[in-house]
Amino acid sequence: MKTKVIFVKPPGDDRDLLEAGRALREGAVVAFPTETVYGLGASALLPEAVLDIFRLKGRPADNPLIVHLLSADDLEGVVSDIPPVFQALYQAFSPGPLTFVMPRHPGLSPLVTGGLETVAVRFPAQPAARALLLASGVPIVAPSANLSGRPSPTRARHVLDDFAGRIPYVIDGGPSEVGLESTVLDLLSDPPRILRPGRVTAADIEEKTGIRVIRWEEEPRGDEESRPASPGMKYRHYAPRAEVRIVLPQEDEEIAEAFLRVLEVMEGSPALFLSEESWDEIRARLSEGKKNVPLPPAYTYEGGRNLDRAGSHLFDGLRTLDEEGPSLILAEGFFGPESAAYMDRLTKASRMPALVRRVLFICEGNTCRSPMAEAIFNDRYRELGFWAESAGIGVIAGQTMAENALLALEEWGIDPGSRKSRQFRARMVREADLVVTMTGLQRDFLLQNVPGAKGKILSAADLTGQGDIRDPYGQPLHAYRRVRDQLGSLVHEIYDRLILTESK
Ligand code: AMP
Ligand code: MG
């Protein structure tokens, strides 16, 4: 089969897509651009065409497809019982990169929804996507147009890399603006719950509509789930051949310095994904005073460090760098809730996904146990892109670390530098991926005082099964040595059980 590539440049002419639209309506598969990523489209009304999508992608049959529509007028026959919250969300965010999960209409083939009684629908904004919907006159199912396990396509070329000769049409509308898949919002849970993070964040939704939604990570872990979470989230996605490591700056560190720090300890020759500005700085620093130093291959996006631009280039970056065959890609990371979608995709791309990146240790005064734990953790894992901090529940602010704590660490060759004790704040708990307290009482205190943090607060004993780590304050050096050794095992346990297990 020869694949026909149809170029549409905005504003575009709807007639360009009449032929492809008709073919799609009659059962053909057509790849098309959307603002999130390129989709592999077929008519939702033709079970054979829907099956073709699963076959072409090598997609598991229980991983449901998103149905793309022009407007809410087209929900008829796709969704039954539209939940009341839909209207306000639709007004605020559609067309755009927000997908709604609602009850499936009995007339819609369960092949589309992987057998679920719910269906995901989205109203894309990209002009070529809208022109194709108009030309075909049918609801279009469209997963990302990549082979399962490859990064999602954000350029027509990516689609051709995976499907040239296997599908009749690819519509080329230029690079996808958002570059990360849509936010998936479950309207059947109350409050609505984000099942997959995307450009539209919980904060955006609350700000524009006043509707409070919960983020997927607030989902009670380990508790019984009444309905299955987003099925696609369990599959490993977006995996380039190279291993991917996330580079995050430490406090007071510039991102370029963070890259240089990691490069210094990395074996082999990693490739880099970062902004043009950071790359210029790194290049200058690497070649300072030297001639012809070999530079690592780099994929850069325009300008300075910027979350949206990084997101829009991420998948192209991973695909492009991967072609050079490096064993490792170091990719720029971001902090904060607005970076959730980007970090989620990047984490999934790494063979060692680090869902736990930032650990907060908590003790009483933040002069002995928690700063020791912080120092030991950072000594071992900071270079790998993980990072610990510490604080205390009842702190006299500005105290330096206990002398014996410093001596015990020095015996291990660890120098925590000069640091001052600090009082824990709820914000610190919210920003950390994992919070580890020294005692069960401290854990319970945090659980009562920081709503929504359940599931990421554990005590040392929860992790090691060895009981609380007691305060050595005022005791002789040997007591501090014992605490240091306990903390050494605790830190090991955190890394082994919580960080590495994600990849097992
Ligand atoms: P993709 O088209 O590759 O972006 O994948 C679509 C994703 O949307 C799936 O993998 C699911 O995670 C999510 N999704 C689609 N339909 C449903 C549904 N009925 N319930 C929950 N999540 C869904
Ligand atoms: Mg996909």
Coordinates of N, CA and C in Angstrom, one line a residue, residues 185-264:
L185 N -10.2 13.2 32.0 CA -11.0 13.6 33.2 C -12.2 12.7 33.4
D186 N -12.3 12.0 34.5 CA -13.4 11.1 34.7 C -14.6 11.8 35.4
L187 N -15.6 12.0 34.6 CA -16.8 12.8 35.1 C -17.7 11.9 35.9
L188 N -17.4 10.6 36.1 CA -18.3 9.8 36.8 C -17.9 9.7 38.3
S189 N -16.8 10.1 38.6 CA -16.4 10.2 40.0 C -16.7 11.5 40.6
D190 N -17.0 11.6 41.8 CA -17.4 12.9 42.4 C -16.5 13.1 43.6
P191 N -15.6 14.2 43.6 CA -15.4 15.1 42.5 C -14.8 14.4 41.3
P192 N -14.9 15.1 40.1 CA -14.2 14.5 38.9 C -12.8 14.3 39.2
R193 N -12.2 13.2 38.5 CA -10.8 12.8 38.8 C -10.0 12.8 37.6
I194 N -8.8 13.4 37.6 CA -7.9 13.3 36.5 C -7.3 12.0 36.4
L195 N -7.5 11.3 35.3 CA -7.0 9.9 35.2 C -5.6 9.9 34.5
R196 N -5.4 10.9 33.7 CA -4.1 11.1 33.0 C -3.8 12.6 32.9
P197 N -2.6 13.0 33.4 CA -2.3 14.4 33.4 C -2.0 14.9 32.0
G198 N -2.4 16.1 31.8 CA -2.1 16.7 30.5 C -1.9 18.2 30.6
R199 N -1.9 18.9 29.5 CA -1.7 20.4 29.6 C -2.7 21.1 30.5
V200 N -4.0 20.6 30.4 CA -5.0 21.2 31.3 C -4.8 20.6 32.7
T201 N -4.5 21.4 33.7 CA -4.3 20.9 35.0 C -5.5 21.1 35.9
A202 N -5.4 20.5 37.1 CA -6.5 20.6 38.1 C -6.7 22.1 38.4
A203 N -5.5 22.8 38.5 CA -5.6 24.2 38.9 C -6.3 25.0 37.8
D204 N -6.0 24.7 36.5 CA -6.7 25.4 35.4 C -8.2 25.2 35.5
I205 N -8.6 24.0 35.8 CA -10.0 23.7 35.8 C -10.7 24.4 36.9
E206 N -10.1 24.4 38.1 CA -10.7 25.1 39.2 C -10.8 26.6 38.9
E207 N -9.7 27.1 38.3 CA -9.7 28.6 38.1 C -10.7 29.0 37.1
K208 N -10.9 28.2 36.0 CA -11.8 28.6 35.0 C -13.3 28.3 35.3
T209 N -13.5 27.2 36.1 CA -14.9 26.8 36.3 C -15.4 26.8 37.7
G210 N -14.4 26.9 38.6 CA -14.8 26.7 40.0 C -15.0 25.3 40.4
I211 N -14.9 24.4 39.5 CA -15.1 23.0 39.8 C -13.8 22.4 40.3
R212 N -13.9 21.8 41.5 CA -12.7 21.1 42.1 C -12.6 19.7 41.6
V213 N -11.5 19.4 41.1 CA -11.2 18.0 40.6 C -10.0 17.5 41.4
I214 N -10.0 16.1 41.6 CA -8.8 15.6 42.3 C -7.8 15.1 41.2
R215 N -6.6 15.2 41.6 CA -5.5 14.8 40.7 C -5.3 13.3 40.9
W216 N -4.8 12.6 39.8 CA -4.7 11.2 39.9 C -3.8 10.7 41.0
E217 N -2.9 11.5 41.5 CA -2.0 11.0 42.5 C -2.7 11.1 43.9
E218 N -3.8 11.8 43.9 CA -4.5 11.9 45.2 C -5.4 10.7 45.4
E219 N -5.5 9.9 44.3 CA -6.2 8.7 44.4 C -5.8 7.8 45.6
P220 N -6.7 7.4 46.4 CA -6.2 6.6 47.5 C -5.5 5.4 47.1
R221 N -4.3 5.2 47.5 CA -3.5 4.1 47.1 C -3.7 2.9 48.0
G222 N -3.8 1.7 47.4 CA -4.0 0.5 48.3 C -5.5 0.4 48.7
D223 N -6.2 1.4 48.7 CA -7.6 1.3 49.1 C -8.4 0.7 48.0
E224 N -9.6 0.2 48.3 CA -10.3 -0.5 47.2 C -10.9 0.6 46.3
E225 N -10.8 0.3 45.0 CA -11.2 1.2 44.0 C -12.6 0.7 43.5
S226 N -13.5 1.6 43.4 CA -14.9 1.1 43.0 C -14.9 0.9 41.5
R227 N -14.1 1.7 40.7 CA -14.0 1.6 39.3 C -12.6 1.5 38.9
P228 N -12.3 0.8 37.7 CA -10.9 0.7 37.3 C -10.4 2.1 36.9
A229 N -9.2 2.4 37.2 CA -8.6 3.6 36.8 C -8.3 3.6 35.3
S230 N -7.7 4.6 34.8 CA -7.5 4.7 33.4 C -6.7 3.5 32.9
P231 N -7.2 2.6 32.1 CA -6.5 1.4 31.7 C -5.2 1.6 31.1
G232 N -5.1 2.7 30.2 CA -3.9 2.9 29.5 C -2.7 3.2 30.4
M233 N -3.0 3.7 31.6 CA -1.9 4.1 32.5 C -1.0 2.9 32.9
K234 N -1.6 1.7 32.9 CA -0.8 0.6 33.4 C 0.2 0.1 32.3
Y235 N 0.1 0.5 31.1 CA 1.0 0.0 30.1 C 2.2 0.9 30.0
R236 N 3.3 0.3 29.7 CA 4.5 1.1 29.6 C 4.5 1.7 28.2
H237 N 4.6 3.0 28.2 CA 4.4 3.8 27.0 C 5.8 4.4 26.6
Y238 N 5.7 5.1 25.5 CA 6.7 6.2 25.3 C 8.1 5.8 25.5
A239 N 8.5 4.5 25.3 CA 9.8 4.1 25.7 C 10.8 4.2 24.5
P240 N 11.7 5.1 24.5 CA 12.8 5.0 23.5 C 13.7 3.9 23.8
R241 N 14.6 3.5 22.9 CA 15.5 2.4 23.2 C 16.5 2.8 24.3
A242 N 17.0 4.0 24.3 CA 18.0 4.4 25.2 C 17.3 4.5 26.6
E243 N 18.1 4.4 27.6 CA 17.7 4.6 29.0 C 17.5 6.2 29.2
V244 N 16.5 6.6 29.9 CA 16.3 8.0 30.1 C 16.5 8.4 31.6
R245 N 17.2 9.4 31.8 CA 17.4 9.9 33.2 C 16.9 11.3 33.3
I246 N 16.2 11.6 34.3 CA 15.7 13.0 34.5 C 16.7 13.9 35.3
V247 N 17.0 15.0 34.8 CA 18.0 15.9 35.5 C 17.2 17.0 36.1
L248 N 17.3 17.2 37.4 CA 16.6 18.2 38.2 C 17.6 19.0 38.9
P249 N 17.4 20.4 38.9 CA 18.3 21.2 39.7 C 18.0 21.1 41.2
Q250 N 19.1 21.2 42.0 CA 18.9 21.3 43.4 C 18.6 22.7 43.8
E251 N 18.3 22.9 45.0 CA 18.0 24.3 45.5 C 19.2 25.2 45.1
D252 N 18.9 26.4 44.6 CA 19.9 27.4 44.3 C 20.8 26.9 43.1
E253 N 20.4 25.9 42.4 CA 21.3 25.5 41.3 C 20.6 25.8 40.0
E254 N 21.4 26.2 39.0 CA 20.8 26.5 37.6 C 20.8 25.1 37.0
I255 N 19.8 25.0 36.0 CA 19.7 23.7 35.3 C 21.0 23.3 34.6
A256 N 21.7 24.3 34.0 CA 22.9 23.9 33.3 C 23.9 23.3 34.2
E257 N 24.0 23.9 35.4 CA 24.9 23.3 36.4 C 24.5 21.9 36.8
A258 N 23.2 21.6 36.9 CA 22.7 20.3 37.2 C 23.2 19.3 36.1
F259 N 23.0 19.7 34.9 CA 23.5 18.8 33.8 C 25.0 18.6 33.9
L260 N 25.8 19.6 34.2 CA 27.2 19.5 34.3 C 27.6 18.5 35.4
R261 N 26.9 18.6 36.5 CA 27.1 17.8 37.7 C 26.8 16.3 37.3
V262 N 25.7 16.1 36.6 CA 25.4 14.7 36.3 C 26.4 14.2 35.2
L263 N 26.7 15.0 34.2 CA 27.6 14.6 33.2 C 29.0 14.1 33.7
E264 N 29.4 14.8 34.8 CA 30.7 14.5 35.4 C 30.8 13.1 35.9

